[in-house]
Coordinates of C-alpha atoms in Angstrom, one line a residue:
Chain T
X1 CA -27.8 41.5 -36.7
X2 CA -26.8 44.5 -39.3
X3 CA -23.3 44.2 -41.2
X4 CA -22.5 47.5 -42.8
X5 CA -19.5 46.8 -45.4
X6 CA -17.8 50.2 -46.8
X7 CA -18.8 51.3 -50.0
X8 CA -14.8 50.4 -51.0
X9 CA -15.1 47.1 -49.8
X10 CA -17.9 46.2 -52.2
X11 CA -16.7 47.5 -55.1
X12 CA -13.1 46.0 -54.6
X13 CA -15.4 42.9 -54.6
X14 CA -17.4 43.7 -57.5
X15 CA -14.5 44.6 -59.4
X16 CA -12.1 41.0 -58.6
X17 CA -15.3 39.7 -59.3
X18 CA -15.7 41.1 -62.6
X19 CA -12.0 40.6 -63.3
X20 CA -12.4 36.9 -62.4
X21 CA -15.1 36.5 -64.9
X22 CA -13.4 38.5 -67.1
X23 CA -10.2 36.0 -66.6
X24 CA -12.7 32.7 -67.3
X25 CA -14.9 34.3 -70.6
X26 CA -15.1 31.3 -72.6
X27 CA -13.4 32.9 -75.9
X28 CA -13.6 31.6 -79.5
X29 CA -9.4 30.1 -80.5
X30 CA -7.5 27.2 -80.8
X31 CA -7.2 24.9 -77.8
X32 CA -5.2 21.9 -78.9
X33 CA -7.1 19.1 -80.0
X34 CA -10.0 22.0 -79.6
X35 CA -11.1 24.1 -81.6
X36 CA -13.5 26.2 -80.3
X37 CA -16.4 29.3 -81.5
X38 CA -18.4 31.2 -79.1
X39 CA -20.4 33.8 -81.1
X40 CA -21.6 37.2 -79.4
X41 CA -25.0 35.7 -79.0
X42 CA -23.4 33.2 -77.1
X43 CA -23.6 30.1 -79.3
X44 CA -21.2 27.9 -79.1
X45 CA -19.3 25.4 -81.7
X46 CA -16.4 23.2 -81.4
X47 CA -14.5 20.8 -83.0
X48 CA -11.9 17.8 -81.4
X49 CA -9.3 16.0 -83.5
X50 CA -6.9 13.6 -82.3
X51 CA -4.9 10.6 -83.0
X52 CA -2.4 7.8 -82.0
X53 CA 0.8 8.9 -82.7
X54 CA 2.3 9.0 -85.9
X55 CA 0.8 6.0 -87.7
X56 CA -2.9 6.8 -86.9
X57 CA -5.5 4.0 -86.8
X58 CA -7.3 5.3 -83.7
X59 CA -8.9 8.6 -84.2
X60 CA -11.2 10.6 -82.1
X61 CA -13.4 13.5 -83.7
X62 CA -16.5 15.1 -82.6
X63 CA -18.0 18.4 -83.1
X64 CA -19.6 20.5 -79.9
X65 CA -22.8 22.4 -80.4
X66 CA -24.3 24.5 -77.1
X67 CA -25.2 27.7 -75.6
X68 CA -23.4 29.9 -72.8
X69 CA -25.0 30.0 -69.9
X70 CA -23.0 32.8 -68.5
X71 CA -20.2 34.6 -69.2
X72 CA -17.3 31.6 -68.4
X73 CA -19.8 28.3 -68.8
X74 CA -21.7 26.7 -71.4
X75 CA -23.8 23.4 -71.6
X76 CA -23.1 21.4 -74.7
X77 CA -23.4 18.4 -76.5
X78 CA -20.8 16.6 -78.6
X79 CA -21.9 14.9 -81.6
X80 CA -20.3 11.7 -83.1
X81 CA -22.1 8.6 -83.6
X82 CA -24.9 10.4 -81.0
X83 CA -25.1 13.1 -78.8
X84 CA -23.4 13.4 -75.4
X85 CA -24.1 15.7 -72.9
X86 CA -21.5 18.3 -71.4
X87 CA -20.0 21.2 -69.9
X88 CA -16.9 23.7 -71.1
X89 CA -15.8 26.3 -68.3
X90 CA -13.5 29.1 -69.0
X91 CA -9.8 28.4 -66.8
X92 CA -7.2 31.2 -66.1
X93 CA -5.5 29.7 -69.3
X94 CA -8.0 28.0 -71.5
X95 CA -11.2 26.0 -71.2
X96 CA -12.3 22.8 -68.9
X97 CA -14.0 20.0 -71.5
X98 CA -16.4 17.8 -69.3
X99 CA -18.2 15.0 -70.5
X100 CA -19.5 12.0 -68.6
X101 CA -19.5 9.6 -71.6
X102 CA -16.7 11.1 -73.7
X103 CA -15.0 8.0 -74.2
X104 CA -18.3 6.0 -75.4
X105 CA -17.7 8.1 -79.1
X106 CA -15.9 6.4 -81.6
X107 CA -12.0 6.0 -81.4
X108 CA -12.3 7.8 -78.1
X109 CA -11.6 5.1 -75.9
X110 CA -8.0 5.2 -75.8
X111 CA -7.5 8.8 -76.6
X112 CA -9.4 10.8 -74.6
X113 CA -8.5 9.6 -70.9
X114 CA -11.0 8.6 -68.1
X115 CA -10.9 11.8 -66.4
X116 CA -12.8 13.9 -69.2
X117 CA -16.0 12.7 -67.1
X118 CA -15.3 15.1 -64.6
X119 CA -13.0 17.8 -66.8
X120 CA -9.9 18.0 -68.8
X121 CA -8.5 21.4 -69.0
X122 CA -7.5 22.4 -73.3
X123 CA -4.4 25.1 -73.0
X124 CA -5.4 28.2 -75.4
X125 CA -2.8 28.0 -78.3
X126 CA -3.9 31.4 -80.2
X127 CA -7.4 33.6 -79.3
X128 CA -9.6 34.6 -82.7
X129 CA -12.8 36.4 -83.2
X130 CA -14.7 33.3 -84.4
X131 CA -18.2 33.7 -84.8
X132 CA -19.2 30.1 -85.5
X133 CA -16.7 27.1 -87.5
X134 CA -17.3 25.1 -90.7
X135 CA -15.9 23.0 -93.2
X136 CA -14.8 22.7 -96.4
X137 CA -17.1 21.3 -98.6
X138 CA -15.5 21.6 -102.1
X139 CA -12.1 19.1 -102.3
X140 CA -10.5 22.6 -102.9
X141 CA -11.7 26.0 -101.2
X142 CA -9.6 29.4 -102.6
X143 CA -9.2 31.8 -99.9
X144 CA -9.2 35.4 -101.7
X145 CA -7.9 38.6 -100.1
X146 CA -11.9 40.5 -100.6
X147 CA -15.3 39.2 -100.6
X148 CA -15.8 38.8 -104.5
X149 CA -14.4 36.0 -107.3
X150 CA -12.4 38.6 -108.9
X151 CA -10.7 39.0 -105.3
X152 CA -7.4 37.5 -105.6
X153 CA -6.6 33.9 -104.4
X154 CA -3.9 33.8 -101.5
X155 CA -4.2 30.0 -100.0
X156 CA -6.3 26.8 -100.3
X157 CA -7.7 24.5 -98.3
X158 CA -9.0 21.1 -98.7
X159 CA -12.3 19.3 -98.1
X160 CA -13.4 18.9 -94.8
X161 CA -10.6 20.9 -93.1
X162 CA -12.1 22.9 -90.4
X163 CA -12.2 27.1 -90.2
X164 CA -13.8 29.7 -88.0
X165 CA -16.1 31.9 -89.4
X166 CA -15.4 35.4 -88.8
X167 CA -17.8 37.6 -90.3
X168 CA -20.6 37.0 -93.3
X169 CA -20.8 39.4 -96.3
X170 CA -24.1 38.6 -99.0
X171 CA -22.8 35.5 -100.3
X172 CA -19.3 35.5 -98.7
X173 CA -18.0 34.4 -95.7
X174 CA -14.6 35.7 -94.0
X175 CA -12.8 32.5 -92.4
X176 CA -9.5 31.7 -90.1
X177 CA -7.6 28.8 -91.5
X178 CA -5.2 27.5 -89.0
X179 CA -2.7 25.0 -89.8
X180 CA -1.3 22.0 -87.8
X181 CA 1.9 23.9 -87.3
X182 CA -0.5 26.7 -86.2
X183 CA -0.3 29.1 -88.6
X184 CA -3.0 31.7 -89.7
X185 CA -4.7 32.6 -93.2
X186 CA -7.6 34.9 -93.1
X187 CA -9.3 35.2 -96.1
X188 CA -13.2 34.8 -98.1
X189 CA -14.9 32.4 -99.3
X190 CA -18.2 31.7 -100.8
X191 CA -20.2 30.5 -97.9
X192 CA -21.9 28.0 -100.7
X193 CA -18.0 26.4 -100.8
X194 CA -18.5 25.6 -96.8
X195 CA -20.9 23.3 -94.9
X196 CA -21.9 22.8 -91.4
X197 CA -19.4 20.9 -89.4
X198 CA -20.0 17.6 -88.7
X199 CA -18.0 14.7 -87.1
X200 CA -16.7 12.5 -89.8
X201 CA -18.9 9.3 -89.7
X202 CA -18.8 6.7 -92.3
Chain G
X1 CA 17.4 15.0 -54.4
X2 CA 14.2 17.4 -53.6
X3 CA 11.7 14.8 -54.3
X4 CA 13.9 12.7 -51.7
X5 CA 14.1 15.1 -49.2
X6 CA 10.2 14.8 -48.9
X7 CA 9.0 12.3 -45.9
X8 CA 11.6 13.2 -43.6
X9 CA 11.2 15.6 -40.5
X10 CA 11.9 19.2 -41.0
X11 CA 15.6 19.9 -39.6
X12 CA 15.8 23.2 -39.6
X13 CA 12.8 25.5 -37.9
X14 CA 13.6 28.6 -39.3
X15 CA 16.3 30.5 -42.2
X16 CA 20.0 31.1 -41.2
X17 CA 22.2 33.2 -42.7
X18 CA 21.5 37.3 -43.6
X19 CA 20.5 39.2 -40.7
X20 CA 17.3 40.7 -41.6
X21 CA 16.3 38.2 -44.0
X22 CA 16.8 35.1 -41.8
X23 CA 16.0 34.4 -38.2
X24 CA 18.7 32.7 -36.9
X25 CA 17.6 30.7 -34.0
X26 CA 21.1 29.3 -32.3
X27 CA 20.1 25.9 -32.6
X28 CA 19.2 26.2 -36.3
X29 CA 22.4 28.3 -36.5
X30 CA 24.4 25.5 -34.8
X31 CA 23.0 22.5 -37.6
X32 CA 24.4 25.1 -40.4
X33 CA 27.1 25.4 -38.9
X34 CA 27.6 21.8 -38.4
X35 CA 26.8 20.8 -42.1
X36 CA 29.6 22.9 -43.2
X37 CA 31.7 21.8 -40.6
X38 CA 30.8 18.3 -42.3
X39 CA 31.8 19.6 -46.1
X40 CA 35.3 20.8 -44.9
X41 CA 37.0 19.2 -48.0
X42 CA 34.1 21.9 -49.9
X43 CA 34.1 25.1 -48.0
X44 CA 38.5 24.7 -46.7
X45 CA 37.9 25.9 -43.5
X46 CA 36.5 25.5 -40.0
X47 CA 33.6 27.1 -38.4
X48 CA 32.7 28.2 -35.0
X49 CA 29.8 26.1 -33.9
X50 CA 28.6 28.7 -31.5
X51 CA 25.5 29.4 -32.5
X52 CA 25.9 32.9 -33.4
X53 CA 26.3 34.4 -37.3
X54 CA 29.1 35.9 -38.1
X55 CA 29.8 37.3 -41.4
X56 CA 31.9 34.2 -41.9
X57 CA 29.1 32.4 -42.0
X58 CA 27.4 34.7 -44.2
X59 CA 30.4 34.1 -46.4
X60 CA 30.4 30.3 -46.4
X61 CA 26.8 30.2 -47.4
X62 CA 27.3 32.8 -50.0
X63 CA 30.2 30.8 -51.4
X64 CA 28.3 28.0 -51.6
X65 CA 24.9 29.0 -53.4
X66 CA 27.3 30.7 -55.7
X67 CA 29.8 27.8 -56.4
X68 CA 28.0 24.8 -56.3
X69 CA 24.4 25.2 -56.4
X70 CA 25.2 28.3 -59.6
X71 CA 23.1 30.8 -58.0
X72 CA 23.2 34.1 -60.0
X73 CA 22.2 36.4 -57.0
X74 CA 23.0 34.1 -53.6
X75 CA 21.3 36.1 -51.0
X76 CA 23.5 34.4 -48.2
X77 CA 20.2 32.6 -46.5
X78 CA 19.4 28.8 -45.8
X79 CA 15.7 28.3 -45.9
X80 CA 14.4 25.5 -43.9
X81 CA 13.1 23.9 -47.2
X82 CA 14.4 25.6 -50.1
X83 CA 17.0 25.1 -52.6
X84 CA 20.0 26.4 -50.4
X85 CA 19.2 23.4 -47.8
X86 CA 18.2 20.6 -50.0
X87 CA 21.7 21.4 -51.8
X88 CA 23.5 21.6 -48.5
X89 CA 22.1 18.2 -47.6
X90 CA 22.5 16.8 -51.0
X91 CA 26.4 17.2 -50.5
X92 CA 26.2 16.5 -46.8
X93 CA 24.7 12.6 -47.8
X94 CA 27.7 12.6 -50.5
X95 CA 30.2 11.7 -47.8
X96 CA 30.6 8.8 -46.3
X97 CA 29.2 7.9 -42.7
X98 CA 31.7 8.9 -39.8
X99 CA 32.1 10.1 -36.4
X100 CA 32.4 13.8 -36.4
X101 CA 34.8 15.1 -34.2
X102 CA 34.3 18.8 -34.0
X103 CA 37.5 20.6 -32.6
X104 CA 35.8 23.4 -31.5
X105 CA 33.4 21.3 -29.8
X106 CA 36.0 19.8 -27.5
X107 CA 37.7 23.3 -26.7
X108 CA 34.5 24.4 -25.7
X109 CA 32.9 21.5 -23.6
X110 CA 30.2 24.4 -22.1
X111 CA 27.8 23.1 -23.6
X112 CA 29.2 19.6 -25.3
X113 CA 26.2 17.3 -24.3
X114 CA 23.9 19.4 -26.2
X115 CA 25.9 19.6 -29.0
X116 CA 27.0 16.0 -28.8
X117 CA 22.8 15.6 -28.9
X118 CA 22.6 18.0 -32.0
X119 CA 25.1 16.4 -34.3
X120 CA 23.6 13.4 -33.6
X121 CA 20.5 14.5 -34.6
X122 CA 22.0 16.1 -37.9
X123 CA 23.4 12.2 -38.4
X124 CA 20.7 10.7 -37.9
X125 CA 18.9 13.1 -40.7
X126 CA 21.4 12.5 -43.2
X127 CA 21.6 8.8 -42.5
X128 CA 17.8 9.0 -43.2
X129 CA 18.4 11.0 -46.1
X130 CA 20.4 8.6 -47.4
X131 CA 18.6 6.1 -47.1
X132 CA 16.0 7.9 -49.3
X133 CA 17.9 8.7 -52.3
X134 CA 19.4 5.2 -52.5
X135 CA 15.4 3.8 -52.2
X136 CA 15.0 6.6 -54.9
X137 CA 17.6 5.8 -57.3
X138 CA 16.5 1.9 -56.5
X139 CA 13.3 3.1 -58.3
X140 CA 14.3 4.6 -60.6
X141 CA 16.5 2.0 -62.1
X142 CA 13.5 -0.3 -61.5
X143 CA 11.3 1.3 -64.0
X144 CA 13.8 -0.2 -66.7
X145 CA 13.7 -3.9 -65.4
X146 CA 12.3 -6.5 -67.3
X147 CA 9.6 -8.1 -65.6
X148 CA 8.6 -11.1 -68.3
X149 CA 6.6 -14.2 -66.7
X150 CA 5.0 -15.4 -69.4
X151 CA 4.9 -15.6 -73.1
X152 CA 5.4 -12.6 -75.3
X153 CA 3.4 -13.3 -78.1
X154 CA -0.6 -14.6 -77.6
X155 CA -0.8 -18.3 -77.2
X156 CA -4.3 -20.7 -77.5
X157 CA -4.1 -20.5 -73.5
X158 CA -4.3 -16.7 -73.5
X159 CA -7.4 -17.0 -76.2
X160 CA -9.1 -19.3 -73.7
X161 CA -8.2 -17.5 -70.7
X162 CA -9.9 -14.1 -72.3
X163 CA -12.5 -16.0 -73.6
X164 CA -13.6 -16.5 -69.7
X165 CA -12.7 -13.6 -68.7
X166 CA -15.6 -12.1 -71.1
X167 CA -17.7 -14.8 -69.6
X168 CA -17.9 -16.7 -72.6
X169 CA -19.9 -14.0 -73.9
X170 CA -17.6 -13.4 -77.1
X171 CA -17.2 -15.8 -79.8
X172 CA -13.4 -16.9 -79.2
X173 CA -12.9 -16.7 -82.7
X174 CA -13.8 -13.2 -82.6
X175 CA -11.5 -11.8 -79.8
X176 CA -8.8 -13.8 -81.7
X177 CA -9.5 -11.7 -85.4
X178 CA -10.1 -8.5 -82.8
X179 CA -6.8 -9.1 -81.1
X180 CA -4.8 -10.2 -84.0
X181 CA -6.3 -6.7 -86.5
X182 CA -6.2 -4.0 -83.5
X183 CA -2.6 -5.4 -82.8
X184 CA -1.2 -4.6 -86.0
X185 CA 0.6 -8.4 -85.6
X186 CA 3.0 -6.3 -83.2
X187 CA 4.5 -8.6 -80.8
X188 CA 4.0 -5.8 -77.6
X189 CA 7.5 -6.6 -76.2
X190 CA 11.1 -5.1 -77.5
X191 CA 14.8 -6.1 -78.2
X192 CA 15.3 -4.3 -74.6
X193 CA 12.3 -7.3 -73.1
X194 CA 10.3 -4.5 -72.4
X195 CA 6.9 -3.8 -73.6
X196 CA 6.6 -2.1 -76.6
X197 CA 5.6 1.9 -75.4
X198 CA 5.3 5.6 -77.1
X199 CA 5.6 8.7 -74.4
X200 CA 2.9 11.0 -75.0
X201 CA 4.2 14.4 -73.7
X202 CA 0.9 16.0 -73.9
X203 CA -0.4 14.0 -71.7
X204 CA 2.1 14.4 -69.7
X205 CA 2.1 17.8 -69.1
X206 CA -1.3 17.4 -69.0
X207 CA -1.2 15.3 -65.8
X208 CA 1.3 17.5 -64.3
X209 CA -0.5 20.2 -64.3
X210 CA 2.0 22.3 -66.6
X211 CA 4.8 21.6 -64.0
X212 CA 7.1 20.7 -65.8
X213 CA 6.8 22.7 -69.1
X214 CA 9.5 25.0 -68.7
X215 CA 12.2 22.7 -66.6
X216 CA 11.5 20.0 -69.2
X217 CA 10.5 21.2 -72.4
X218 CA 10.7 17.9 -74.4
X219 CA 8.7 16.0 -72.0
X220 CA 6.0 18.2 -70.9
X221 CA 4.4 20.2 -74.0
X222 CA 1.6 21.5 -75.6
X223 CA -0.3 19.9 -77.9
X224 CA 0.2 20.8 -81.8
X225 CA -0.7 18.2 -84.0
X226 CA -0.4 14.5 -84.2
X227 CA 3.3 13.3 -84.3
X228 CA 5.0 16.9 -83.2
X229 CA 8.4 17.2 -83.3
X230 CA 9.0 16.5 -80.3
X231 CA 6.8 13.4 -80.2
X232 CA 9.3 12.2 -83.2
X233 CA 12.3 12.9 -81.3
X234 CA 10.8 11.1 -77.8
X235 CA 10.0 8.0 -79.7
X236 CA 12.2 7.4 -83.1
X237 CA 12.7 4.0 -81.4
X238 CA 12.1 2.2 -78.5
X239 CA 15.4 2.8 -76.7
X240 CA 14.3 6.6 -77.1
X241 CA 10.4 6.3 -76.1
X242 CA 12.1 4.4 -72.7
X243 CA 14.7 7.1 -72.1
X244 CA 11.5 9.7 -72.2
X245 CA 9.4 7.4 -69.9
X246 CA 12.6 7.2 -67.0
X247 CA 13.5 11.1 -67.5
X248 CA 9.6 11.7 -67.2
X249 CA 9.0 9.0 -64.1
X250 CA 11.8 10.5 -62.5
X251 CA 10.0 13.3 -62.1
X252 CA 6.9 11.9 -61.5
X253 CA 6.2 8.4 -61.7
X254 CA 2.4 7.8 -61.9
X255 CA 2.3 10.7 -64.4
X256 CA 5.2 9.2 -66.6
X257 CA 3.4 5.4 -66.5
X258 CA -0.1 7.2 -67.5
X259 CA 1.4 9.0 -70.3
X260 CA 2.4 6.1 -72.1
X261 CA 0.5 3.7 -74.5
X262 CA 2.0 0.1 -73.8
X263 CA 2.1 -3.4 -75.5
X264 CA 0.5 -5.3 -77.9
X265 CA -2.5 -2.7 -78.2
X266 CA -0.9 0.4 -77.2
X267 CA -3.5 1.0 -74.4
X268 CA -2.7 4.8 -73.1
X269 CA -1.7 4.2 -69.2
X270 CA -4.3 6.5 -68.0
X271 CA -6.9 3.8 -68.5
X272 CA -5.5 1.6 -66.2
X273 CA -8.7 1.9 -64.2
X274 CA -10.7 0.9 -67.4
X275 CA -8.3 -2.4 -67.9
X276 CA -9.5 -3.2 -64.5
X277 CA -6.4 -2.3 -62.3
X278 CA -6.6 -0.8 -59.0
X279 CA -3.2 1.2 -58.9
X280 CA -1.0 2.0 -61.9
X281 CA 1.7 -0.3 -60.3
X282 CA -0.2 -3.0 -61.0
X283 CA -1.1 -2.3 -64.6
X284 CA 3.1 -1.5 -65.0
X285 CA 3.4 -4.6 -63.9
X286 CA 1.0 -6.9 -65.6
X287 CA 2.3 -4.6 -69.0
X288 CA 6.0 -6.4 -68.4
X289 CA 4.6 -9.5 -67.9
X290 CA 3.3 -11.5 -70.8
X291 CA 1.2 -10.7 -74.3
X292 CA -1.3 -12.6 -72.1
X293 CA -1.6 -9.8 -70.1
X294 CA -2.0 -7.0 -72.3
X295 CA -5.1 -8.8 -74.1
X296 CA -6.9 -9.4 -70.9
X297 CA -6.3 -5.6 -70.0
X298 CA -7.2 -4.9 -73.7
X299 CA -10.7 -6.9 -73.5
X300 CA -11.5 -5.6 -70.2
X301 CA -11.2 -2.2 -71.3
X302 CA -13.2 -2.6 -74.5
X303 CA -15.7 -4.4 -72.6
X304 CA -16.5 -0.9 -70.7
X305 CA -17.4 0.3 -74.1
X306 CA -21.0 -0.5 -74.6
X307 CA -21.3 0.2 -78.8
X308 CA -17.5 -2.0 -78.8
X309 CA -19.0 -4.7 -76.5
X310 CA -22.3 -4.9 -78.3
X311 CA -20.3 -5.3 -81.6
X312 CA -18.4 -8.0 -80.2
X313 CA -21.2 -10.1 -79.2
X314 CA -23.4 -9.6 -82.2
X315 CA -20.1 -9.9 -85.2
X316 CA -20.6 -6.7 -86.1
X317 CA -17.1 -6.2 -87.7
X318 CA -17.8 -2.6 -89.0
X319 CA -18.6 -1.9 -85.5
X320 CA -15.6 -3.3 -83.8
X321 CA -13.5 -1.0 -86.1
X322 CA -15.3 2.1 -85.9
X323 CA -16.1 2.1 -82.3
X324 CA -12.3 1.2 -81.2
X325 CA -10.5 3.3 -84.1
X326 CA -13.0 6.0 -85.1
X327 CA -14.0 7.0 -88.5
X328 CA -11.0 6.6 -90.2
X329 CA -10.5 2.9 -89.5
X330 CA -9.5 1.9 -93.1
X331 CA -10.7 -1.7 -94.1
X332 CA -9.8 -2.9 -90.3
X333 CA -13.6 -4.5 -90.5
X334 CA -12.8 -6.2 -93.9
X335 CA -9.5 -7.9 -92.0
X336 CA -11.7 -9.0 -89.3
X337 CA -14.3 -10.6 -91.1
X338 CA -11.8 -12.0 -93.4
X339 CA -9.7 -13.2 -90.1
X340 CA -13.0 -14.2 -88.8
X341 CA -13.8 -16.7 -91.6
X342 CA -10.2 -18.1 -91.9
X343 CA -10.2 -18.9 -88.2
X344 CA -13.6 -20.5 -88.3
X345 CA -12.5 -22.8 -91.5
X346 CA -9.8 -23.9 -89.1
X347 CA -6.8 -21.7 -90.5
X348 CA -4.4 -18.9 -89.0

């Protein structure tokens, strides 16, 4: 048996298809507890912080590290004590975080719930152009308004406190500093002043 | 009163009201019809239950949307489930049981025995209705009981009891430095003899699936940062983090319980599987009970963490802090070991 589908038909379905994976790109911003880098060649880097209310002894950090594997999903592997395997899928609003032994990292256990196994969707708070993220690796990091020391200072930020790389220039690097109260500061650094994120293990 | 409307049979088949918007089957015509006649002290007059909509009708139901339910643009139309009905019946269940005696019903006996049948059947919804909100506002009182059975702070007979529970796998000296560090020497009950709690909105919303984010702003919210404002303002004390936990488990009750972090060890709700409960009632439950409780569901739960269990077994106190707490878990291992050693000389 032959189906002929009009020419319309199919390219009303190519197009909601393209708009649908359009909808679910996994994009580089902040997601919450998540903040998350997906770089044009697809490589992707994130970075989870959280803690028990306001008096924090429990706290769960780990850093993501993967590739996409098409436009909305990516395989990946979150790094504390040791690597776990995973998943994050772009979502109408943000991204789907799925790892089968998420609460095995450290501080974890009663902060990231049971249901991260199969997927916890992260609402997107604010979209950026991250490239990859970082840390700061001096216990204070200017960030100047151009890409040399003479470049005027606007803001600091503090060792280990997490930015997205934007773009790279010689010995410069332009990064997104985004607050807890999520405000923005773009500004350079020297990318010798950052280091490659890492979970903070003791 | 929407949530309570929910397990009873539909009423109405189809929308009465606006021609052209609404059907208007007679029968579904004639319940209107008879609900209003019900509210006379609300809408001051009587209505024809024939059936048929007249632009007195129209009016009544206009009236009402606009008055009491503070519609902006009333469109004149009862839906069989929306907000125009569930209001209508929400006043209806107000009023005290009785015998309706419809005047027009007796000057028109043409078709009486069907009517007679179709109040009664309007009745018997409402009675049903009623019955449902009180079971509902039974609930929700509930969720504020006390429920203490036991003791509120950890006595030698809890150590002993969790000390089997683990199989007699853990040093009991161990779970006792564990329980005592990771417990902050909080007692896990309050001045209110409930467990100690903090509402986590995030989570909330989270496990609500948004629903509530707009309707209930300061329950159901995005995460920011540790401690957000509205964290601060849900749980300054514990009268406060209760209040969020009934506003939220009126709305949805599982949700509300899983959101929380309760007693002794502030275990977050949503691991109630973990602590080795099969429904959330029974972890809510156990959680009022005794300090006794909350360490068994505390051990059970660490136990599903192998790196936590292992560091139990082998008195690794660096460990037991960093697996439980994560990196930043100050000099929690020093207290342990220190707790440790006191306990073993036969102090504490």
């Amino acid at each position: 048996m032959k189906f002929n589908f009009p020419l319309f038909v199919v390219t009303a379905l190519l197009i909601s298809l393209n708009a649908y994976a359009e909808d679910h790109a996994l994009k580089s911003g902040v997601y919450e507890q998540l903040k998350l880098a997906v770089s044009s060649s697809g490589e992707v880097t994130g970075y989870y912080a959280d803690s028990m209310g306001d008096n924090a002894s429990q706290t769960c950090i780990f850093t993501l590290h993967g590739s996409r594997q098409s436009v909305g999903e990516a395989t990946i592997s979150a790094h504390s004590a040791q690597d776990y395997p995973g998943k994050l899928s772009g979502t109408d609003s943000g991204v789907m975080l799925t790892l089968p032994q998420g609460q095995q990292q450290p501080g974890c256990m009663n902060l990231l719930p049971p249901d991260v196994a199969t997927g916890i969707e992260f609402t997107r708070g604010l979209e950026t152009q991250w490239q990859t993220l970082a840390q700061a690796a001096a216990e204070k990091v200017y960030l100047h308004k151009s890409p040399a020391a003479d470049g005027g200072k606007k803001v600091w930020i503090i060792k280990n406190d997490v930015v997205g790389i934007i773009a790279k220039k010689e010995n410069w690097s332009q990064v997104q500093f985004v607050n807890d109260n999520g405000k923005s500061t773009i500004g350079w650094v020297e990318t010798s002043q950052l280091k490659t994120l890492t979970a903070a293990v003791r | 009163m929407s949530s309570s409307l929910k397990g009873l049979p539909q009423l109405l088949r189809s929308s009465v009201g606006t021609p052209g918007k609404a059907r208007n089957e007679p029968n579904d015509v004639k319940i209107v019809q008879y609900l209003f006649n019900k509210l006379k002290a609300v809408v001051q007059h009587d209505i024809d239950e024939d059936g048929i909509v007249s632009a007195g009708l129209i009016r009544t139901i206009s009236q009402f949307q606009t008055i009491h339910l503070k519609f902006h643009h009333p469109d004149g139309v009862i839906d069989p489930d929306g907000k125009s009905f569930k209001g209508l019946i929400a006043a209806a269940v107000k009023l005290p049981p009785q015998v309706s005696v419809n005047p027009f019903s007796l000057t028109r006996p043409l078709s009486s025995a069907s009517v007679n049948l179709l109040h009664a059947r309007v009745d018997n919804y409402l009675s049903k209705a009623r019955c449902t909100a009180a079971s509902e506002v039974i609930k929700q009182q509930a969720i504020m009981l006390p429920g203490i059975t036991g003791a509120t702070s950890l006595t030698e007979y809890d150590y002993q009891q969790a000390y089997e529970t683990l199989n007699r796998k853990i040093d009991i000296n161990i779970i006792k430095a564990f329980s005592i560090v990771e417990s902050g020497g909080r007692t896990g009950f309050n001045e209110m003899n409930l467990p100690k709690i903090a509402f986590e909105g995030h989570w909330f919303r989270k496990l609500t699936k948004m629903k509530y984010d707009y309707t209930h702003p300061s329950l159901s919210y995005r995460y920011k940062k540790k401690a957000q404002a509205e964290w601060q303002k849900n749980n300054s004390d514990q009268r406060s983090s209760w209040n969020a936990l009934k506003a939220a488990y009126a709305l949805d009750a599982n949700a509300a319980i899983q959101a929380a972090s309760w007693g002794m060890f502030q275990t977050m709700g949503f691991n109630y599987t973990m602590c080795g409960y099969k429904s959330i009632e029974h972890f809510l439950c156990d959680m009022k009970a005794s300090a006794g409780k909350h360490l068994e569901a505390f051990l059970i739960f660490c136990q599903k963490n192998v790196a936590l269990n292992d560091a139990m077994v082998n008195k690794d106190f660096y460990g037991m802090a960093y697996h439980y707490n994560g990196s930043d878990f100050g000099n929690y291992d020093q207290q342990m070991k220190r707790m440790y050693e006191s306990l073993n000389r036969g102090h504490a």
